[in-house]
Amino acid sequence: AASRLRLSGLCFLLQILNILLFAVFARYSPESSPRHCPPQLDCSQRNQDSGFQQPRFWDVHIQVLLSFGLLVAFLSRYGPGSAAISILIVAFAIQWAVLVQGFFYFFLNGKIYVGAQSMVSADFCTAAVLISTGAVLGRVNPVQMLLLALLEVIVCTLNEYILLSLMGVRDSGRSLTVHTFGAYFGLMVSRVLYQPHKDKRRREERQDMGHQTDVFAVVGTVYLWIFWPSFTSATTVLDNAENWAALNTYFSLVASTIATFILSPLLYEESTPWMVQIQDATLAGMAVMGMAGEMLVTPFGALIAGFLAGLISPLGFRFFTPVLRSRLKIQDTCGVHNIHGLPGILGALLGTLLTLLATADTFGDRLELVFPLMAQGSRTVTDQALIQLSALPLTLLLAALGGCLTGAVLKTKVLRSPPDAQYLENTVLWEVKLGNC
C-alpha cells in the first residue's frame, strides 16, 4: 500500500509541476510561420515544423512510444510491468524534456517556444531514458524509474547542448547523444545499485523467456524496420540529406541481421537465432548509423558497418556480459551495452573517419548541409574530425558522472524497493495468475 501511494503521490506532484511550468513558460512556436519568426529565435530549421504533416515526425513518435516499449518487454518475467512503466516514462519524460530543452534551445523573452522541432528533440531524449531503463529493469521500482527519468533528462540535455550547439558535432541519428549516452548512463546506475546478496539470484534472468517473448520481439522488430530510418533522418538538415540517412540505415540493418544468422549458430546450440537476437542485431545495425547516416557512407560502407555491428551484439552477450557481471559488478538486464553502447561507439568512430573524408569533391553541394562550418571555411576537415572524436569521451564522462549521481539518489533508503519477490513479479502494478504466465 505504501509503495502504491508513493508512486501515485510522485506522479501527482510531477504532473502538477509540469502543468505549472507549461503555464508560465510554454507557448506555441512562431517558427511554423516564417514571416512571424523573430530574428532572435533560431528558426533556421523552421521547415521541420511541417513535420506535423510529414511522416517522419509521426514515425519518430511511434518509434519511441511503441518500439521501445515493446523492446524492454522482451523478458517474460518483466513483460507486463515493463511495458506499463515504459509508457509512464514516455508520458512524463516528453513533458519534462520539452521544458528542460526549451531553456537551452527555444527560450526567448522569458518563454519557451514549442513546435515540431522541440517535440522531436524531446522524443530523442526520451529514447535515451528508455535505453537506460533497460540496464536496471527488474531492479528498481516505478518510483525510482520516474526519478531516473527526471534526472537523466537534465544530464542528457546538457550533453546534447554541449556537443551539438557549443562544439558543432554532427550526430543527426544520435549515435552518441541517445545510444551511447543512454547505455552507459544506465550501466553506471546499475553499478551503483549493485547488491551482491540480491543480484546473485538474477544472473540468468535474461534467459528467462516464455511464449510472449517472441511475440514482443517480432512486433518490436517489425516496428524498428518500418520506423527507424525516419528516426535516424528526423534531424537531418532539410530534406536533401534525409535520403542518405534513410538509405544508409536500411543497408546497415539488413547487413546486421544477416550477421546474426551467421554468428549465432556458432555461439549457441540453436540452428537459427532467437527472435530476440534478431531484434538486438536490428538495433545494433541502426545505432551504428546514428552519426554517419547523413554522411557519405556509400552503400557498401553502410553494409560493412552494419555487418560489424551485427557481429558485436551476439559476441557481446556471449563474452562481454559475463565480464560486466562478474568483474565490474554490473547487472545489464536487457544487454544495452551490446545493443546500444558498443554500436554507438562504433558509429562515433565511423562518423569521425567519414569526417576526415568530407571534401567539396566527395560531398559536392551537400557539404554545406552536413558540415556548414567546413563549407564556410571557418573549420578545417582535421578540426571537425577531432571535434567529432572528442565528443565520444565527453559523452562517456557525462554519462558516467550522471549515472553515478542518479544511482546514489536512487539508492537512498527511502526509495529502496520492497522485498525482491514483489518487484520481480511486478505485483505493485499487476496481479497475474502464474498459470497464465
Coordinates of C-alpha atoms in Angstrom, one line a residue, residues 4-419:
R4 CA 1.3 2.4 -4.5
L5 CA 0.7 5.6 -2.6
R6 CA 4.3 6.7 -3.1
L7 CA 4.0 6.2 -6.8
S8 CA 0.6 7.9 -7.0
G9 CA 1.9 10.8 -5.0
L10 CA 5.0 11.3 -7.0
C11 CA 3.1 11.2 -10.3
F12 CA 0.7 13.8 -9.0
L13 CA 3.4 16.1 -7.9
L14 CA 5.4 15.8 -11.1
Q15 CA 2.4 16.3 -13.3
I16 CA 1.3 19.4 -11.3
L17 CA 4.9 20.7 -11.6
N18 CA 4.8 20.2 -15.4
I19 CA 1.4 21.9 -15.7
L20 CA 2.6 25.0 -13.8
L21 CA 5.8 25.3 -15.7
F22 CA 4.0 24.9 -19.1
A23 CA 1.5 27.6 -18.0
V24 CA 4.3 30.0 -17.1
F25 CA 6.8 29.4 -19.9
A26 CA 5.5 27.3 -22.8
R27 CA 4.0 28.9 -25.9
Y28 CA 3.5 27.6 -29.4
S29 CA 6.4 28.5 -31.6
P30 CA 6.1 31.1 -34.4
E31 CA 8.6 29.0 -36.4
S32 CA 5.8 27.4 -38.4
S33 CA 5.1 30.9 -39.8
P34 CA 8.4 32.2 -41.2
R35 CA 7.0 35.7 -41.7
H36 CA 6.4 36.0 -37.9
C37 CA 9.6 34.4 -36.8
P38 CA 11.6 36.8 -34.6
P39 CA 15.3 37.1 -35.6
Q40 CA 16.4 36.3 -32.0
L41 CA 14.8 32.8 -32.2
D42 CA 16.6 30.1 -34.1
C43 CA 14.2 29.4 -37.0
S44 CA 16.9 28.0 -39.3
Q45 CA 15.1 24.7 -39.2
R46 CA 11.5 26.1 -39.1
N47 CA 10.7 23.9 -42.2
Q48 CA 10.8 21.0 -39.8
D49 CA 7.6 22.2 -38.3
S50 CA 5.9 20.9 -41.4
G51 CA 6.9 17.5 -39.9
F52 CA 3.5 17.5 -38.2
Q53 CA 2.1 16.9 -41.7
Q54 CA 5.0 14.7 -42.9
P55 CA 5.5 11.1 -41.9
R56 CA 8.9 11.4 -40.2
F57 CA 7.7 13.3 -37.1
W58 CA 5.0 10.7 -36.5
D59 CA 7.4 7.9 -37.2
V60 CA 9.8 9.2 -34.5
H61 CA 7.0 9.4 -32.0
I62 CA 5.6 6.0 -32.8
Q63 CA 9.1 4.6 -32.6
V64 CA 9.7 5.9 -29.1
L65 CA 6.2 5.0 -27.8
L66 CA 5.7 1.6 -29.3
S67 CA 9.0 0.2 -30.3
F68 CA 11.0 1.0 -27.2
G69 CA 8.0 -0.1 -25.0
L70 CA 8.0 -3.5 -26.7
L71 CA 11.7 -3.9 -26.7
V72 CA 12.1 -3.6 -23.0
A73 CA 9.2 -6.1 -22.6
F74 CA 11.1 -9.0 -24.2
L75 CA 11.6 -10.8 -20.9
S76 CA 8.7 -12.9 -19.9
R77 CA 9.4 -12.3 -16.2
Y78 CA 9.1 -8.5 -16.6
G79 CA 6.8 -8.2 -19.7
P80 CA 3.5 -6.7 -18.4
G81 CA 5.1 -4.4 -15.8
S82 CA 7.9 -3.1 -18.0
A83 CA 5.6 -2.2 -20.9
A84 CA 3.4 -0.2 -18.4
I85 CA 6.4 1.6 -16.9
S86 CA 7.7 2.4 -20.4
I87 CA 4.5 4.2 -21.2
L88 CA 4.7 6.0 -17.9
I89 CA 8.3 7.1 -18.6
V90 CA 7.4 8.3 -22.1
A91 CA 4.4 10.3 -20.8
F92 CA 6.5 12.0 -18.2
A93 CA 9.8 12.4 -20.0
I94 CA 8.4 14.0 -23.1
Q95 CA 6.8 16.8 -21.0
W96 CA 9.9 17.2 -18.9
A97 CA 12.3 17.2 -21.9
V98 CA 10.3 19.8 -23.7
L99 CA 10.7 22.1 -20.7
V100 CA 14.4 21.4 -20.0
Q101 CA 15.5 21.5 -23.6
G102 CA 13.4 24.6 -24.1
F103 CA 15.5 26.6 -21.7
F104 CA 18.6 25.6 -23.8
Y105 CA 17.3 25.9 -27.3
F106 CA 13.9 27.6 -27.6
F107 CA 13.9 30.2 -24.9
L108 CA 13.2 33.8 -25.8
N109 CA 11.9 36.8 -23.8
G110 CA 11.0 34.5 -20.9
K111 CA 9.1 32.0 -22.9
I112 CA 9.7 28.5 -24.3
Y113 CA 8.5 28.1 -27.9
V114 CA 7.2 24.7 -28.6
G115 CA 7.0 23.2 -32.1
A116 CA 7.8 20.1 -34.1
Q117 CA 11.5 20.6 -33.7
S118 CA 11.2 20.7 -29.9
M119 CA 8.9 17.7 -29.9
V120 CA 11.4 15.6 -32.0
S121 CA 14.2 16.6 -29.6
A122 CA 12.1 15.6 -26.6
D123 CA 11.4 12.2 -28.3
F124 CA 15.2 11.7 -28.7
C125 CA 15.8 12.5 -25.1
T126 CA 13.0 10.1 -24.0
A127 CA 14.6 7.3 -26.1
A128 CA 17.9 7.8 -24.2
V129 CA 15.9 7.4 -20.9
L130 CA 14.2 4.2 -22.1
I131 CA 17.6 2.8 -23.1
S132 CA 18.9 3.4 -19.6
T133 CA 15.9 1.7 -18.0
G134 CA 16.8 -1.5 -19.9
A135 CA 20.0 -1.7 -17.8
V136 CA 18.1 -1.7 -14.5
L137 CA 14.9 -3.4 -15.5
G138 CA 13.6 -5.6 -12.6
R139 CA 16.0 -4.0 -10.1
V140 CA 14.3 -0.7 -9.4
N141 CA 10.7 0.2 -8.6
P142 CA 8.4 2.6 -10.6
V143 CA 9.2 5.5 -8.2
Q144 CA 12.9 5.0 -8.9
M145 CA 12.2 4.8 -12.6
L146 CA 10.4 8.2 -12.6
L147 CA 13.3 9.8 -10.6
L148 CA 15.8 8.3 -13.0
A149 CA 13.9 9.9 -15.9
L150 CA 13.7 13.2 -14.0
L151 CA 17.5 13.4 -13.5
E152 CA 18.6 11.8 -16.8
V153 CA 16.7 14.2 -19.0
I154 CA 18.6 17.1 -17.4
V155 CA 22.0 15.5 -17.9
C156 CA 21.1 14.2 -21.4
T157 CA 20.1 17.7 -22.5
L158 CA 23.3 19.2 -21.1
N159 CA 25.3 16.6 -23.0
E160 CA 23.4 17.3 -26.2
Y161 CA 23.7 21.0 -25.8
I162 CA 27.5 20.9 -25.3
L163 CA 28.0 18.5 -28.3
L164 CA 25.6 19.8 -30.9
S165 CA 25.4 23.5 -30.1
L166 CA 28.7 24.5 -28.5
M167 CA 31.1 22.1 -30.2
G168 CA 29.2 21.8 -33.5
V169 CA 29.3 17.9 -33.6
R170 CA 27.2 16.3 -36.3
D171 CA 25.1 13.5 -34.8
S172 CA 21.8 13.5 -36.6
G173 CA 20.8 10.0 -35.7
R174 CA 22.2 10.3 -32.2
S175 CA 24.8 7.5 -32.0
L176 CA 26.3 9.5 -29.1
T177 CA 23.6 11.6 -27.5
V178 CA 21.0 8.8 -27.4
H179 CA 22.5 5.3 -27.9
T180 CA 25.9 5.7 -26.2
F181 CA 24.8 8.1 -23.5
G182 CA 21.7 6.2 -22.6
A183 CA 23.5 2.9 -22.4
Y184 CA 26.4 4.0 -20.2
F185 CA 24.2 6.2 -18.1
G186 CA 22.1 3.1 -17.3
L187 CA 25.1 0.9 -16.7
M188 CA 26.5 3.3 -14.2
V189 CA 23.2 3.5 -12.4
S190 CA 23.2 -0.4 -12.3
R191 CA 26.7 -0.4 -10.9
V192 CA 25.8 1.9 -8.1
L193 CA 22.7 -0.1 -7.2
Y194 CA 24.6 -3.4 -7.1
Q195 CA 23.7 -5.5 -4.1
P196 CA 25.6 -8.8 -4.0
H197 CA 23.1 -10.8 -2.0
K198 CA 20.3 -9.9 -4.3
D199 CA 21.9 -9.6 -7.7
K200 CA 23.4 -13.0 -7.4
R201 CA 20.0 -14.5 -8.0
R202 CA 19.4 -12.5 -11.2
R203 CA 22.4 -13.9 -13.2
E204 CA 20.3 -16.0 -15.6
E205 CA 17.2 -13.8 -15.9
R206 CA 17.9 -12.7 -19.4
Q207 CA 17.4 -16.3 -20.4
D208 CA 14.0 -16.4 -18.6
M209 CA 12.0 -16.4 -21.8
G210 CA 8.5 -17.5 -22.5
H211 CA 6.0 -17.6 -25.4
Q212 CA 5.2 -13.9 -25.2
T213 CA 8.9 -13.2 -25.6
D214 CA 8.7 -14.0 -29.3
V215 CA 5.5 -12.0 -29.7
F216 CA 7.0 -8.9 -28.2
A217 CA 10.3 -9.3 -30.2
V218 CA 8.5 -9.9 -33.5
V219 CA 6.3 -6.8 -33.2
G220 CA 9.1 -4.7 -31.8
T221 CA 11.5 -5.7 -34.6
V222 CA 8.8 -5.0 -37.3
Y223 CA 8.4 -1.5 -35.9
L224 CA 12.1 -1.0 -36.0
W225 CA 12.3 -1.9 -39.6
I226 CA 9.5 0.4 -40.6
F227 CA 10.1 3.5 -38.5
W228 CA 13.8 3.7 -37.5
P229 CA 15.0 5.2 -40.8
S230 CA 12.8 8.1 -40.1
F231 CA 14.2 8.2 -36.5
T232 CA 17.8 8.4 -38.0
S233 CA 16.9 11.1 -40.5
A234 CA 14.5 13.2 -38.5
T235 CA 17.0 15.9 -37.6
T236 CA 19.0 16.0 -40.9
V237 CA 19.2 19.5 -42.4
L238 CA 16.3 19.9 -44.7
D239 CA 15.3 17.1 -47.0
N240 CA 18.4 16.9 -49.1
A241 CA 20.3 14.8 -46.6
E242 CA 17.4 12.7 -45.5
N243 CA 17.7 10.2 -48.3
W244 CA 21.2 9.4 -47.4
A245 CA 20.4 8.8 -43.8
A246 CA 17.4 6.6 -44.6
L247 CA 19.1 4.5 -47.2
N248 CA 22.3 4.1 -45.2
T249 CA 20.2 2.9 -42.2
Y250 CA 18.4 0.3 -44.3
F251 CA 21.6 -1.1 -45.7
S252 CA 23.1 -1.3 -42.2
L253 CA 20.2 -3.1 -40.7
V254 CA 19.9 -5.7 -43.4
A255 CA 23.6 -6.5 -43.0
S256 CA 23.5 -6.6 -39.2
T257 CA 20.6 -9.1 -39.4
I258 CA 22.5 -11.4 -41.8
A259 CA 25.5 -11.2 -39.4
T260 CA 23.4 -12.6 -36.6
F261 CA 22.3 -15.6 -38.7
I262 CA 26.0 -16.2 -39.4
L263 CA 27.3 -15.9 -35.8
S264 CA 24.5 -17.1 -33.5
P265 CA 24.5 -20.7 -34.6
L266 CA 28.2 -20.8 -33.9
L267 CA 27.9 -19.4 -30.4
Y268 CA 24.7 -21.2 -29.3
E269 CA 23.2 -24.6 -29.8
E270 CA 20.2 -23.5 -31.8
S271 CA 20.4 -23.8 -35.6
T272 CA 18.6 -20.4 -36.0
P273 CA 18.8 -17.3 -33.8
W274 CA 16.0 -16.5 -31.3
M275 CA 13.8 -13.6 -32.4
V276 CA 15.2 -11.6 -29.6
Q277 CA 18.7 -11.9 -31.0
I278 CA 17.4 -10.7 -34.4
Q279 CA 15.8 -7.7 -32.6
D280 CA 19.2 -7.0 -30.9
A281 CA 21.0 -7.1 -34.2
T282 CA 18.5 -4.8 -35.8
L283 CA 19.0 -2.2 -33.0
A284 CA 22.8 -2.5 -33.3
G285 CA 22.8 -2.0 -37.0
M286 CA 20.7 1.1 -36.6
A287 CA 22.7 2.5 -33.7
V288 CA 25.9 2.4 -35.8
M289 CA 24.4 4.7 -38.4
G290 CA 23.3 7.4 -36.0
M291 CA 26.3 9.7 -36.6
A292 CA 27.4 8.5 -40.1
G293 CA 23.9 8.2 -41.6
E294 CA 23.8 11.6 -43.2
M295 CA 27.4 11.4 -44.3
L296 CA 28.8 9.8 -47.5
V297 CA 29.0 6.2 -46.2
T298 CA 28.2 4.7 -49.6
P299 CA 26.0 1.6 -49.9
F300 CA 28.9 -0.8 -49.4
G301 CA 30.2 1.2 -46.5
A302 CA 26.8 1.0 -44.7
L303 CA 26.7 -2.7 -45.4
I304 CA 30.2 -3.2 -43.8
A305 CA 29.3 -1.1 -40.8
G306 CA 26.0 -2.9 -40.2
F307 CA 27.7 -6.3 -40.6
L308 CA 30.3 -5.4 -37.9
A309 CA 27.5 -4.1 -35.6
G310 CA 25.6 -7.3 -36.1
L311 CA 28.7 -9.3 -35.0
I312 CA 29.2 -7.1 -31.9
S313 CA 25.8 -7.9 -30.4
P314 CA 26.0 -11.7 -30.1
L315 CA 29.7 -11.6 -29.3
G316 CA 28.9 -9.1 -26.5
F317 CA 26.2 -11.2 -25.0
R318 CA 28.5 -14.3 -25.1
F319 CA 31.7 -12.8 -23.8
F320 CA 31.3 -9.1 -22.6
T321 CA 28.2 -9.5 -20.5
P322 CA 29.7 -12.2 -18.2
V323 CA 32.7 -9.9 -17.6
L324 CA 30.5 -6.9 -16.8
R325 CA 28.6 -9.1 -14.3
S326 CA 31.5 -10.9 -12.6
R327 CA 34.3 -8.4 -12.7
L328 CA 32.6 -5.0 -12.8
K329 CA 29.5 -6.0 -10.8
I330 CA 27.2 -4.5 -13.5
Q331 CA 23.9 -6.3 -14.0
D332 CA 22.8 -5.3 -17.5
T333 CA 19.2 -6.8 -17.7
C334 CA 18.5 -6.0 -21.3
G335 CA 22.0 -6.0 -22.6
V336 CA 22.1 -2.3 -23.5
H337 CA 25.9 -2.4 -23.5
N338 CA 25.9 -4.7 -26.5
I339 CA 22.8 -3.4 -28.3
H340 CA 23.3 0.4 -27.9
G341 CA 26.7 1.1 -26.2
L342 CA 29.2 -0.7 -28.3
P343 CA 27.4 0.0 -31.6
G344 CA 27.1 3.7 -30.6
I345 CA 30.8 3.9 -30.0
L346 CA 31.5 2.2 -33.4
G347 CA 29.1 4.7 -35.0
A348 CA 31.0 7.6 -33.5
L349 CA 34.3 6.2 -34.7
L350 CA 32.8 5.7 -38.2
G351 CA 31.5 9.2 -38.2
T352 CA 34.9 10.6 -37.3
L353 CA 36.5 8.6 -40.2
L354 CA 34.0 9.9 -42.7
T355 CA 34.5 13.4 -41.5
L356 CA 38.1 13.1 -42.5
L357 CA 37.0 12.2 -46.0
A358 CA 34.5 15.0 -46.3
T359 CA 35.6 17.4 -49.0
A360 CA 33.9 19.5 -51.6
D361 CA 34.8 17.0 -54.2
T362 CA 33.3 14.0 -52.4
F363 CA 30.2 15.7 -50.9
G364 CA 29.5 18.3 -53.5
D365 CA 26.7 20.8 -52.6
R366 CA 25.8 18.6 -49.6
L367 CA 28.9 19.6 -47.7
E368 CA 27.2 22.8 -46.7
L369 CA 24.2 20.9 -45.4
V370 CA 26.2 18.3 -43.4
F371 CA 29.2 20.4 -42.3
P372 CA 28.3 24.1 -42.7
L373 CA 31.3 25.4 -40.8
M374 CA 33.7 23.4 -43.0
A375 CA 31.9 24.7 -46.1
Q376 CA 32.2 28.3 -44.9
G377 CA 35.9 27.8 -44.3
S378 CA 35.8 28.6 -40.5
R379 CA 36.8 25.0 -39.7
T380 CA 39.1 22.6 -41.4
V381 CA 38.5 18.9 -42.0
T382 CA 41.0 17.9 -39.3
D383 CA 39.5 20.3 -36.8
Q384 CA 36.0 18.9 -37.4
A385 CA 37.2 15.3 -37.2
L386 CA 39.0 16.0 -33.9
I387 CA 35.8 17.6 -32.5
Q388 CA 33.8 14.6 -33.6
L389 CA 36.2 12.2 -31.9
S390 CA 36.5 14.3 -28.7
A391 CA 32.7 14.1 -28.4
L392 CA 32.9 10.4 -27.5
P393 CA 35.0 10.6 -24.3
L394 CA 33.0 13.7 -23.2
T395 CA 29.7 11.8 -23.7
L396 CA 31.1 8.8 -21.7
L397 CA 32.3 11.1 -18.9
L398 CA 28.9 12.9 -18.6
A399 CA 27.0 9.6 -18.8
A400 CA 29.2 8.1 -16.1
L401 CA 29.0 11.1 -13.7
G402 CA 25.3 11.5 -14.3
G403 CA 24.7 7.8 -13.8
C404 CA 26.7 7.7 -10.6
L405 CA 24.8 10.7 -9.2
T406 CA 21.4 9.2 -10.2
G407 CA 22.3 5.8 -8.8
A408 CA 23.3 7.4 -5.5
V409 CA 19.9 9.2 -5.3
L410 CA 18.0 6.0 -6.1
K411 CA 19.9 4.1 -3.5
T412 CA 18.7 6.2 -0.6
K413 CA 16.9 4.2 2.0
V414 CA 13.5 5.9 1.4
L415 CA 13.5 4.9 -2.2
R416 CA 14.7 1.3 -1.9
S417 CA 12.4 -1.5 -3.2
P418 CA 10.4 -3.8 -1.0
P419 CA 11.5 -7.4 -0.9

